[in-house]
Amino acid sequence: MLSCEHFEQNWTTWKAAKLAPVIADEMLAHSLECAHCRHYTAETDELRTLLEHSSLYQPSAEFAANLEQAILDIRRRDVARSMRAPGLFPRWAVLSAGLATGLAIGLMLLLPGEIDEQPNSNLAAVTPPPTAFVPDERLAEQTASSQRADEPVKDTLRARQDTAVSPPFEVNQRSRMVSSGGR
Amino acid sequence: MNSQPLSDEDLIRNFQNGDAQAFDEIVARYRIPLYNFIYRILGDAVFAEDLLQETFIRIWTNRHSYRAIAKFSTWIYTIAGNLAKSELRRKKVHRWLSLSIGSGSFADDKSRALEIADEEADPTLDYERKNIKQRVDKEISRLPLVFKEAIILRDIQELSYEEISIILKIPLGTVKSRVNRGRARLQKRLTDLR
Ligand SMILES: [Zn+2]
């Protein structure tokens, strides 16, 4: 036999017809037998009907665009921070490595015949991985050139309203964003 | 293509794996329920929208800290609820410090949030129904916070007692008791409408 406490606990789920049939039968039986729970049902039914009259509010029309802009700002800030952050190697080492890579690529372009035999060995290092996530390089470019800062990376929230086929959003999968504490 | 809508948990997992359209879908699903939750707790449309944005930003930045063991809804409501209650405390302190009086009443809120268009703009919505709406909104707003949040989550947002227990970090028995006591208060205050 179902207790009154369980009856009250299951009441909303029962009303939504989401209870397992066995328990729903028990609820029905209990409501027929128990005056307290019959009263509870009547009162709660009435209240919930009234609550259905309560307003349903919505945020302003600019909400989606504002959110998108806020997230874009955070991403830009994170990219800028990661560009400034001291890496594993000293800056001069990174710069020299970049210079050496540039020189190597320049040589490859100037002397294509000599390295034709093994065209892919070095290419793998400079070809971006075949992934849907265009990484933060473009975002970094945008961050660096503040003149173009307002150019959106991707307008998904708005694009979503404009068209059913929206382009893939670019997510920085590698660099985890610094959290400000969710809980 | 699968026509079955993805669960919230599928969406956040996809988002964790880099699919930002999943984030858009999360925003689409939770924008209005969360806004109603925050707005009813704060009674201030502008702050409610700010906190709604902050909630989604936290989902974005902390997406990797979500673990599949928890229901996504409890996670997002916990974040929103914590933000709203912090703001409420901050406002209370501010109000106390400035000794201002007569502000912050939900029913008199000058910056009333937008209601869902089909209800507000409906000219056929008669005076009596509008009156009932206002009364119900006002009485919900007048409930003490502990009952208000329990009633909103249970009777308006229709979350389970278990979910509410997790969101509010109180035992299941306390949730049930708060819901019942909140209902009793509302019933008493809305007697004339019944
Ligand atoms: Zn009973």
mmCIF file of C-alpha atoms and ligand atoms in Angstrom:
data_model
loop_
_atom_site.group_PDB
_atom_site.id
_atom_site.type_symbol
_atom_site.label_atom_id
_atom_site.label_comp_id
_atom_site.label_asym_id
_atom_site.label_seq_id
_atom_site.Cartn_x
_atom_site.Cartn_y
_atom_site.Cartn_z
ATOM 1 C CA MET A 1 0.000 0.000 0.000
ATOM 2 C CA LEU A 2 1.327 3.395 -1.043
ATOM 3 C CA SER A 3 1.967 5.884 1.761
ATOM 4 C CA CYS A 4 0.539 9.414 1.681
ATOM 5 C CA GLU A 5 4.088 10.712 1.501
ATOM 6 C CA HIS A 6 4.792 8.651 -1.589
ATOM 7 C CA PHE A 7 1.476 9.709 -3.040
ATOM 8 C CA GLU A 8 2.410 13.376 -2.723
ATOM 9 C CA GLN A 9 5.891 12.696 -4.009
ATOM 10 C CA ASN A 10 4.588 10.937 -7.118
ATOM 11 C CA TRP A 11 1.707 13.309 -7.649
ATOM 12 C CA THR A 12 3.185 15.566 -10.375
ATOM 13 C CA THR A 13 4.615 12.643 -12.300
ATOM 14 C CA TRP A 14 1.311 10.838 -11.996
ATOM 15 C CA LYS A 15 -0.580 13.873 -13.342
ATOM 16 C CA ALA A 16 1.840 14.047 -16.236
ATOM 17 C CA ALA A 17 1.023 10.373 -16.932
ATOM 18 C CA LYS A 18 4.691 9.540 -16.682
ATOM 19 C CA LEU A 19 4.481 6.928 -13.921
ATOM 20 C CA ALA A 20 4.930 3.226 -14.523
ATOM 21 C CA PRO A 21 1.461 1.635 -14.972
ATOM 22 C CA VAL A 22 1.762 -0.417 -11.770
ATOM 23 C CA ILE A 23 2.506 2.636 -9.638
ATOM 24 C CA ALA A 24 -0.132 4.678 -11.476
ATOM 25 C CA ASP A 25 -2.708 2.043 -10.508
ATOM 26 C CA GLU A 26 -1.539 2.246 -6.891
ATOM 27 C CA MET A 27 -1.874 6.020 -7.001
ATOM 28 C CA LEU A 28 -5.405 5.763 -8.285
ATOM 29 C CA ALA A 29 -6.330 3.197 -5.646
ATOM 30 C CA HIS A 30 -4.811 5.361 -2.914
ATOM 31 C CA SER A 31 -6.607 8.492 -4.091
ATOM 32 C CA LEU A 32 -9.913 6.636 -3.893
ATOM 33 C CA GLU A 33 -9.258 5.322 -0.390
ATOM 34 C CA CYS A 34 -7.484 8.223 1.316
ATOM 35 C CA ALA A 35 -9.430 11.384 2.147
ATOM 36 C CA HIS A 36 -6.234 13.317 2.888
ATOM 37 C CA CYS A 37 -4.757 12.590 -0.530
ATOM 38 C CA ARG A 38 -8.064 13.277 -2.266
ATOM 39 C CA HIS A 39 -8.033 16.676 -0.646
ATOM 40 C CA TYR A 40 -4.365 17.116 -1.578
ATOM 41 C CA THR A 41 -5.173 16.244 -5.191
ATOM 42 C CA ALA A 42 -8.050 18.707 -5.396
ATOM 43 C CA GLU A 43 -6.061 21.538 -3.826
ATOM 44 C CA THR A 44 -2.915 20.936 -5.824
ATOM 45 C CA ASP A 45 -4.852 20.533 -9.056
ATOM 46 C CA GLU A 46 -6.464 23.864 -8.482
ATOM 47 C CA LEU A 47 -3.213 25.580 -7.632
ATOM 48 C CA ARG A 48 -1.440 24.228 -10.657
ATOM 49 C CA THR A 49 -4.248 25.404 -12.882
ATOM 50 C CA LEU A 50 -3.729 28.844 -11.400
ATOM 51 C CA LEU A 51 0.016 28.603 -11.888
ATOM 52 C CA GLU A 52 -0.582 27.888 -15.547
ATOM 53 C CA HIS A 53 -1.875 31.443 -15.659
ATOM 54 C CA SER A 54 1.428 32.798 -14.443
ATOM 55 C CA SER A 55 3.435 34.700 -17.023
ATOM 56 C CA LEU A 56 6.084 33.213 -19.228
ATOM 57 C CA TYR A 57 8.823 35.782 -19.664
ATOM 58 C CA GLN A 58 11.493 35.937 -22.273
ATOM 59 C CA PRO A 59 14.783 37.765 -22.529
ATOM 60 C CA SER A 60 15.153 40.670 -24.943
ATOM 61 C CA ALA A 61 15.557 40.218 -28.676
ATOM 62 C CA GLU A 62 19.223 41.208 -28.401
ATOM 63 C CA PHE A 63 20.046 38.405 -26.010
ATOM 64 C CA ALA A 64 21.442 35.948 -28.572
ATOM 65 C CA ALA A 65 23.644 38.559 -30.222
ATOM 66 C CA ASN A 66 24.904 39.849 -26.867
ATOM 67 C CA LEU A 67 25.758 36.357 -25.687
ATOM 68 C CA GLU A 68 27.567 35.584 -28.892
ATOM 69 C CA GLN A 69 29.576 38.779 -28.612
ATOM 70 C CA ALA A 70 30.425 38.078 -24.970
ATOM 71 C CA ILE A 71 31.709 34.606 -25.820
ATOM 72 C CA LEU A 72 33.690 35.938 -28.748
ATOM 73 C CA ASP A 73 35.293 38.501 -26.422
ATOM 74 C CA ILE A 74 36.253 35.763 -23.979
ATOM 75 C CA ARG A 75 37.776 33.680 -26.740
ATOM 76 C CA ARG A 76 39.733 36.652 -28.051
ATOM 77 C CA ARG A 77 40.993 37.434 -24.567
ATOM 78 C CA ASP A 78 42.042 33.810 -24.054
ATOM 79 C CA VAL A 79 43.825 33.708 -27.373
ATOM 80 C CA ALA A 80 45.591 36.988 -26.617
ATOM 81 C CA ARG A 81 46.582 35.655 -23.204
ATOM 82 C CA SER A 82 47.894 32.395 -24.626
ATOM 83 C CA MET A 83 49.924 34.404 -27.161
ATOM 84 C CA ARG A 84 51.461 36.425 -24.345
ATOM 85 C CA ALA A 85 51.972 33.535 -21.957
ATOM 86 C CA PRO A 86 55.541 32.308 -21.476
ATOM 87 C CA GLY A 87 55.892 28.985 -23.250
ATOM 88 C CA LEU A 88 57.952 25.914 -22.618
ATOM 89 C CA PHE A 89 60.885 27.475 -24.465
ATOM 90 C CA PRO A 90 62.401 30.934 -24.210
ATOM 91 C CA ARG A 91 61.078 33.457 -26.699
ATOM 92 C CA TRP A 92 64.366 33.650 -28.613
ATOM 93 C CA ALA A 93 64.244 29.879 -29.163
ATOM 94 C CA VAL A 94 60.716 30.042 -30.529
ATOM 95 C CA LEU A 95 61.658 32.944 -32.794
ATOM 96 C CA SER A 96 64.737 31.130 -34.123
ATOM 97 C CA ALA A 97 62.723 27.989 -34.703
ATOM 98 C CA GLY A 98 60.139 30.008 -36.627
ATOM 99 C CA LEU A 99 62.886 31.647 -38.663
ATOM 100 C CA ALA A 100 64.494 28.294 -39.426
ATOM 101 C CA THR A 101 61.132 26.827 -40.493
ATOM 102 C CA GLY A 102 60.518 29.818 -42.730
ATOM 103 C CA LEU A 103 63.940 29.398 -44.288
ATOM 104 C CA ALA A 104 63.354 25.691 -44.834
ATOM 105 C CA ILE A 105 60.025 26.326 -46.514
ATOM 106 C CA GLY A 106 61.600 29.062 -48.638
ATOM 107 C CA LEU A 107 64.302 26.626 -49.749
ATOM 108 C CA MET A 108 61.714 23.975 -50.549
ATOM 109 C CA LEU A 109 59.854 26.433 -52.724
ATOM 110 C CA LEU A 110 62.981 27.626 -54.466
ATOM 111 C CA LEU A 111 64.418 24.155 -55.079
ATOM 112 C CA PRO A 112 61.369 21.966 -55.716
ATOM 113 C CA GLY A 113 63.174 19.382 -57.911
ATOM 114 C CA GLU A 114 65.562 18.322 -55.214
ATOM 115 C CA ILE A 115 62.976 17.325 -52.694
ATOM 116 C CA ASP A 116 60.325 15.901 -54.996
ATOM 117 C CA GLU A 117 61.125 12.384 -53.893
ATOM 118 C CA GLN A 118 59.771 12.968 -50.418
ATOM 119 C CA PRO A 119 57.158 15.659 -50.762
ATOM 120 C CA ASN A 120 55.029 14.703 -47.830
ATOM 121 C CA SER A 121 57.503 14.265 -45.023
ATOM 122 C CA ASN A 122 57.746 17.959 -44.194
ATOM 123 C CA LEU A 123 54.319 18.865 -45.409
ATOM 124 C CA ALA A 124 52.715 16.926 -42.601
ATOM 125 C CA ALA A 125 54.193 19.351 -40.158
ATOM 126 C CA VAL A 126 52.706 22.415 -41.802
ATOM 127 C CA THR A 127 49.387 21.050 -43.071
ATOM 128 C CA PRO A 128 46.596 21.538 -40.583
ATOM 129 C CA PRO A 129 44.948 18.335 -39.394
ATOM 130 C CA PRO A 130 41.759 17.379 -41.225
ATOM 131 C CA THR A 131 39.405 18.598 -38.563
ATOM 132 C CA ALA A 132 36.132 20.450 -38.455
ATOM 133 C CA PHE A 133 37.486 22.845 -35.875
ATOM 134 C CA VAL A 134 39.347 25.621 -37.460
ATOM 135 C CA PRO A 135 41.705 26.395 -34.608
ATOM 136 C CA ASP A 136 42.438 29.699 -33.017
ATOM 137 C CA GLU A 137 44.890 30.930 -35.624
ATOM 138 C CA ARG A 138 42.232 32.939 -37.378
ATOM 139 C CA LEU A 139 40.948 34.192 -34.084
ATOM 140 C CA ALA A 140 44.510 35.113 -33.174
ATOM 141 C CA GLU A 141 44.849 37.022 -36.432
ATOM 142 C CA GLN A 142 41.708 38.902 -35.631
ATOM 143 C CA THR A 143 42.834 39.568 -32.111
ATOM 144 C CA ALA A 144 46.161 40.875 -33.370
ATOM 145 C CA SER A 145 44.556 43.262 -35.828
ATOM 146 C CA SER A 146 42.215 45.187 -33.631
ATOM 147 C CA GLN A 147 40.966 47.122 -36.654
ATOM 148 C CA ARG A 148 39.135 44.046 -37.753
ATOM 149 C CA ALA A 149 38.113 43.078 -34.253
ATOM 150 C CA ASP A 150 34.438 43.416 -34.934
ATOM 151 C CA GLU A 151 34.453 40.954 -37.754
ATOM 152 C CA PRO A 152 32.666 37.920 -36.340
ATOM 153 C CA VAL A 153 34.409 34.579 -36.363
ATOM 154 C CA LYS A 154 31.159 32.808 -36.976
ATOM 155 C CA ASP A 155 27.722 34.071 -36.368
ATOM 156 C CA THR A 156 26.166 30.848 -35.210
ATOM 157 C CA LEU A 157 23.548 32.146 -32.837
ATOM 158 C CA ARG A 158 22.347 34.595 -35.419
ATOM 159 C CA ALA A 159 23.051 32.295 -38.331
ATOM 160 C CA ARG A 160 20.836 29.759 -36.635
ATOM 161 C CA GLN A 161 17.934 32.147 -36.867
ATOM 162 C CA ASP A 162 18.747 33.132 -40.431
ATOM 163 C CA THR A 163 19.322 29.808 -42.045
ATOM 164 C CA ALA A 164 18.881 26.155 -41.345
ATOM 165 C CA VAL A 165 22.309 25.334 -42.741
ATOM 166 C CA SER A 166 24.717 27.178 -40.531
ATOM 167 C CA PRO A 167 28.466 26.859 -40.938
ATOM 168 C CA PRO A 168 30.410 24.905 -38.344
ATOM 169 C CA PHE A 169 31.321 26.988 -35.333
ATOM 170 C CA GLU A 170 34.956 27.219 -34.581
ATOM 171 C CA VAL A 171 35.859 25.884 -31.223
ATOM 172 C CA ASN A 172 39.165 25.993 -29.550
ATOM 173 C CA GLN A 173 39.445 22.378 -28.602
ATOM 174 C CA ARG A 174 43.031 22.422 -27.530
ATOM 175 C CA SER A 175 43.428 25.294 -25.188
ATOM 176 C CA ARG A 176 41.048 24.889 -22.312
ATOM 177 C CA MET A 177 39.561 28.109 -21.157
ATOM 178 C CA VAL A 178 40.272 29.408 -17.744
ATOM 179 C CA SER A 179 37.200 28.982 -15.629
ATOM 180 C CA SER A 180 35.883 31.499 -13.258
ATOM 181 C CA GLY A 181 34.260 28.783 -11.211
ATOM 182 C CA GLY A 182 30.885 27.386 -12.137
ATOM 183 C CA ARG A 183 29.851 26.132 -8.772
ATOM 184 C CA MET B 1 19.958 11.373 -40.043
ATOM 185 C CA ASN B 2 18.540 10.621 -36.641
ATOM 186 C CA SER B 3 15.229 12.416 -36.121
ATOM 187 C CA GLN B 4 15.171 11.746 -32.379
ATOM 188 C CA PRO B 5 16.079 14.943 -30.519
ATOM 189 C CA LEU B 6 19.340 14.683 -28.634
ATOM 190 C CA SER B 7 19.196 14.620 -24.864
ATOM 191 C CA ASP B 8 20.758 17.477 -22.936
ATOM 192 C CA GLU B 9 23.535 15.117 -21.908
ATOM 193 C CA ASP B 10 24.244 14.221 -25.550
ATOM 194 C CA LEU B 11 24.362 17.905 -26.384
ATOM 195 C CA ILE B 12 26.854 18.810 -23.693
ATOM 196 C CA ARG B 13 28.992 15.812 -24.624
ATOM 197 C CA ASN B 14 28.998 16.950 -28.257
ATOM 198 C CA PHE B 15 29.849 20.426 -27.090
ATOM 199 C CA GLN B 16 32.722 19.097 -24.993
ATOM 200 C CA ASN B 17 33.938 17.377 -28.151
ATOM 201 C CA GLY B 18 33.997 20.689 -29.972
ATOM 202 C CA ASP B 19 30.579 20.906 -31.621
ATOM 203 C CA ALA B 20 29.582 24.463 -30.835
ATOM 204 C CA GLN B 21 26.218 24.091 -32.543
ATOM 205 C CA ALA B 22 25.375 21.870 -29.609
ATOM 206 C CA PHE B 23 25.949 24.916 -27.438
ATOM 207 C CA ASP B 24 23.485 26.886 -29.571
ATOM 208 C CA GLU B 25 20.939 24.152 -29.017
ATOM 209 C CA ILE B 26 21.530 24.246 -25.256
ATOM 210 C CA VAL B 27 20.953 28.007 -25.335
ATOM 211 C CA ALA B 28 17.794 27.519 -27.374
ATOM 212 C CA ARG B 29 16.449 24.934 -24.931
ATOM 213 C CA TYR B 30 17.262 26.692 -21.684
ATOM 214 C CA ARG B 31 17.029 30.370 -22.576
ATOM 215 C CA ILE B 32 13.393 30.832 -21.581
ATOM 216 C CA PRO B 33 13.068 28.413 -18.629
ATOM 217 C CA LEU B 34 16.265 29.739 -17.049
ATOM 218 C CA TYR B 35 15.286 33.320 -17.668
ATOM 219 C CA ASN B 36 11.943 32.738 -15.956
ATOM 220 C CA PHE B 37 13.688 31.057 -13.046
ATOM 221 C CA ILE B 38 16.218 33.870 -12.593
ATOM 222 C CA TYR B 39 13.725 36.649 -13.191
ATOM 223 C CA ARG B 40 11.248 35.274 -10.682
ATOM 224 C CA ILE B 41 13.971 35.026 -8.049
ATOM 225 C CA LEU B 42 15.409 38.485 -8.712
ATOM 226 C CA GLY B 43 12.368 40.400 -9.903
ATOM 227 C CA ASP B 44 14.590 42.513 -12.114
ATOM 228 C CA ALA B 45 14.550 42.060 -15.863
ATOM 229 C CA VAL B 46 17.878 43.718 -16.602
ATOM 230 C CA PHE B 47 19.810 41.796 -13.961
ATOM 231 C CA ALA B 48 17.998 38.617 -14.930
ATOM 232 C CA GLU B 49 19.206 38.951 -18.498
ATOM 233 C CA ASP B 50 22.754 39.683 -17.365
ATOM 234 C CA LEU B 51 22.759 36.621 -15.156
ATOM 235 C CA LEU B 52 21.247 34.500 -17.896
ATOM 236 C CA GLN B 53 24.143 35.522 -20.115
ATOM 237 C CA GLU B 54 26.610 34.818 -17.308
ATOM 238 C CA THR B 55 25.092 31.354 -16.837
ATOM 239 C CA PHE B 56 25.646 30.461 -20.484
ATOM 240 C CA ILE B 57 29.138 31.935 -20.429
ATOM 241 C CA ARG B 58 29.945 29.681 -17.488
ATOM 242 C CA ILE B 59 28.575 26.711 -19.371
ATOM 243 C CA TRP B 60 30.831 27.681 -22.255
ATOM 244 C CA THR B 61 33.991 28.207 -20.235
ATOM 245 C CA ASN B 62 33.442 25.342 -17.788
ATOM 246 C CA ARG B 63 32.093 22.806 -20.255
ATOM 247 C CA HIS B 64 34.868 20.358 -19.496
ATOM 248 C CA SER B 65 34.084 20.307 -15.801
ATOM 249 C CA TYR B 66 30.650 18.824 -16.457
ATOM 250 C CA ARG B 67 30.648 15.099 -15.738
ATOM 251 C CA ALA B 68 28.120 12.724 -17.249
ATOM 252 C CA ILE B 69 27.182 11.365 -13.821
ATOM 253 C CA ALA B 70 25.027 14.429 -13.197
ATOM 254 C CA LYS B 71 21.942 15.477 -15.103
ATOM 255 C CA PHE B 72 22.706 18.482 -17.232
ATOM 256 C CA SER B 73 19.575 20.307 -16.075
ATOM 257 C CA THR B 74 20.700 20.165 -12.444
ATOM 258 C CA TRP B 75 24.089 21.557 -13.417
ATOM 259 C CA ILE B 76 22.757 24.503 -15.376
ATOM 260 C CA TYR B 77 20.060 25.327 -12.808
ATOM 261 C CA THR B 78 22.622 25.160 -10.018
ATOM 262 C CA ILE B 79 24.805 27.689 -11.812
ATOM 263 C CA ALA B 80 21.869 29.988 -12.553
ATOM 264 C CA GLY B 81 20.467 29.643 -9.026
ATOM 265 C CA ASN B 82 23.805 30.393 -7.388
ATOM 266 C CA LEU B 83 24.275 33.472 -9.541
ATOM 267 C CA ALA B 84 20.751 34.695 -8.825
ATOM 268 C CA LYS B 85 21.085 34.186 -5.087
ATOM 269 C CA SER B 86 24.473 35.899 -4.957
ATOM 270 C CA GLU B 87 22.957 38.832 -6.788
ATOM 271 C CA LEU B 88 20.018 38.847 -4.405
ATOM 272 C CA ARG B 89 22.368 38.936 -1.409
ATOM 273 C CA ARG B 90 24.391 41.695 -3.031
ATOM 274 C CA LYS B 91 21.241 43.704 -3.676
ATOM 275 C CA LYS B 92 20.044 43.159 -0.119
ATOM 276 C CA VAL B 93 23.310 44.431 1.298
ATOM 277 C CA HIS B 94 23.250 47.347 -1.104
ATOM 278 C CA ARG B 95 19.676 48.167 -0.190
ATOM 279 C CA TRP B 96 20.468 47.919 3.481
ATOM 280 C CA LEU B 97 23.463 50.198 3.036
ATOM 281 C CA SER B 98 21.622 52.779 1.016
ATOM 282 C CA LEU B 99 18.568 52.468 3.239
ATOM 283 C CA SER B 100 16.375 52.845 0.227
ATOM 284 C CA ILE B 101 12.781 51.832 0.679
ATOM 285 C CA GLY B 102 9.993 50.682 -1.529
ATOM 286 C CA SER B 103 12.186 49.303 -4.290
ATOM 287 C CA GLY B 104 12.547 45.871 -5.720
ATOM 288 C CA SER B 105 8.971 44.712 -5.570
ATOM 289 C CA PHE B 106 8.471 42.303 -8.399
ATOM 290 C CA ALA B 107 4.944 43.404 -9.119
ATOM 291 C CA ASP B 108 5.945 47.041 -9.323
ATOM 292 C CA ASP B 109 9.127 46.373 -11.235
ATOM 293 C CA LYS B 110 9.461 49.194 -13.753
ATOM 294 C CA SER B 111 11.702 47.145 -15.994
ATOM 295 C CA ARG B 112 9.249 44.339 -16.421
ATOM 296 C CA ALA B 113 10.510 41.527 -18.544
ATOM 297 C CA LEU B 114 8.966 40.849 -21.883
ATOM 298 C CA GLU B 115 6.245 38.306 -21.784
ATOM 299 C CA ILE B 116 6.001 35.699 -24.444
ATOM 300 C CA ALA B 117 4.498 37.586 -27.335
ATOM 301 C CA ASP B 118 1.453 35.477 -28.060
ATOM 302 C CA GLU B 119 0.146 36.038 -24.560
ATOM 303 C CA GLU B 120 0.992 39.666 -24.021
ATOM 304 C CA ALA B 121 0.020 40.952 -27.416
ATOM 305 C CA ASP B 122 -3.142 38.906 -27.625
ATOM 306 C CA PRO B 123 -6.008 41.412 -27.639
ATOM 307 C CA THR B 124 -8.506 38.655 -26.985
ATOM 308 C CA LEU B 125 -6.879 37.934 -23.639
ATOM 309 C CA ASP B 126 -9.591 39.315 -21.416
ATOM 310 C CA TYR B 127 -9.175 41.603 -18.508
ATOM 311 C CA GLU B 128 -10.023 38.923 -15.995
ATOM 312 C CA ARG B 129 -7.363 36.552 -17.247
ATOM 313 C CA LYS B 130 -4.777 39.320 -17.225
ATOM 314 C CA ASN B 131 -5.827 40.124 -13.713
ATOM 315 C CA ILE B 132 -5.411 36.509 -12.639
ATOM 316 C CA LYS B 133 -1.980 36.404 -14.248
ATOM 317 C CA GLN B 134 -0.869 39.504 -12.388
ATOM 318 C CA ARG B 135 -2.178 38.190 -9.113
ATOM 319 C CA VAL B 136 -0.533 34.810 -9.525
ATOM 320 C CA ASP B 137 2.777 36.437 -10.516
ATOM 321 C CA LYS B 138 2.581 38.794 -7.594
ATOM 322 C CA GLU B 139 1.804 36.084 -5.057
ATOM 323 C CA ILE B 140 4.649 33.919 -6.332
ATOM 324 C CA SER B 141 6.971 36.905 -5.988
ATOM 325 C CA ARG B 142 5.806 37.510 -2.435
ATOM 326 C CA LEU B 143 6.722 34.007 -1.261
ATOM 327 C CA PRO B 144 9.820 33.727 0.903
ATOM 328 C CA LEU B 145 12.792 32.697 -1.243
ATOM 329 C CA VAL B 146 12.981 29.122 0.049
ATOM 330 C CA PHE B 147 9.374 28.420 -0.918
ATOM 331 C CA LYS B 148 9.519 30.478 -4.066
ATOM 332 C CA GLU B 149 12.449 28.614 -5.584
ATOM 333 C CA ALA B 150 10.929 25.269 -4.643
ATOM 334 C CA ILE B 151 7.580 26.166 -6.227
ATOM 335 C CA ILE B 152 9.160 27.608 -9.361
ATOM 336 C CA LEU B 153 11.330 24.554 -9.900
ATOM 337 C CA ARG B 154 8.623 22.058 -9.075
ATOM 338 C CA ASP B 155 5.340 23.517 -10.248
ATOM 339 C CA ILE B 156 6.432 25.866 -13.014
ATOM 340 C CA GLN B 157 9.607 24.279 -14.360
ATOM 341 C CA GLU B 158 8.346 20.801 -13.453
ATOM 342 C CA LEU B 159 11.662 19.398 -12.295
ATOM 343 C CA SER B 160 11.677 16.276 -10.148
ATOM 344 C CA TYR B 161 12.150 16.398 -6.378
ATOM 345 C CA GLU B 162 15.487 14.670 -6.855
ATOM 346 C CA GLU B 163 16.676 17.282 -9.321
ATOM 347 C CA ILE B 164 15.558 20.101 -7.035
ATOM 348 C CA SER B 165 17.314 18.465 -4.111
ATOM 349 C CA ILE B 166 20.569 18.514 -6.088
ATOM 350 C CA ILE B 167 20.098 22.058 -7.386
ATOM 351 C CA LEU B 168 19.257 23.543 -3.995
ATOM 352 C CA LYS B 169 21.647 21.244 -2.117
ATOM 353 C CA ILE B 170 19.000 20.278 0.436
ATOM 354 C CA PRO B 171 17.683 16.844 1.422
ATOM 355 C CA LEU B 172 14.781 15.351 -0.522
ATOM 356 C CA GLY B 173 12.515 15.608 2.521
ATOM 357 C CA THR B 174 13.225 19.317 2.829
ATOM 358 C CA VAL B 175 12.390 19.849 -0.843
ATOM 359 C CA LYS B 176 9.040 18.104 -0.436
ATOM 360 C CA SER B 177 8.251 20.021 2.697
ATOM 361 C CA ARG B 178 9.147 23.356 1.076
ATOM 362 C CA VAL B 179 7.068 22.564 -2.006
ATOM 363 C CA ASN B 180 4.095 21.600 0.141
ATOM 364 C CA ARG B 181 4.403 24.592 2.415
ATOM 365 C CA GLY B 182 4.888 26.914 -0.542
ATOM 366 C CA ARG B 183 1.808 25.468 -2.205
ATOM 367 C CA ALA B 184 -0.183 25.878 0.985
ATOM 368 C CA ARG B 185 0.797 29.539 1.246
ATOM 369 C CA LEU B 186 -0.054 30.205 -2.365
ATOM 370 C CA GLN B 187 -3.374 28.403 -2.066
ATOM 371 C CA LYS B 188 -4.235 30.523 0.918
ATOM 372 C CA ARG B 189 -3.304 33.770 -0.806
ATOM 373 C CA LEU B 190 -5.103 32.901 -4.009
ATOM 374 C CA THR B 191 -8.291 31.698 -2.359
ATOM 375 C CA ASP B 192 -10.367 34.464 -3.922
ATOM 376 C CA LEU B 193 -9.364 33.369 -7.413
ATOM 377 C CA ARG B 194 -10.601 29.828 -6.952
HETATM 378 ZN ZN ZN C 1 -3.014 9.387 1.539
#
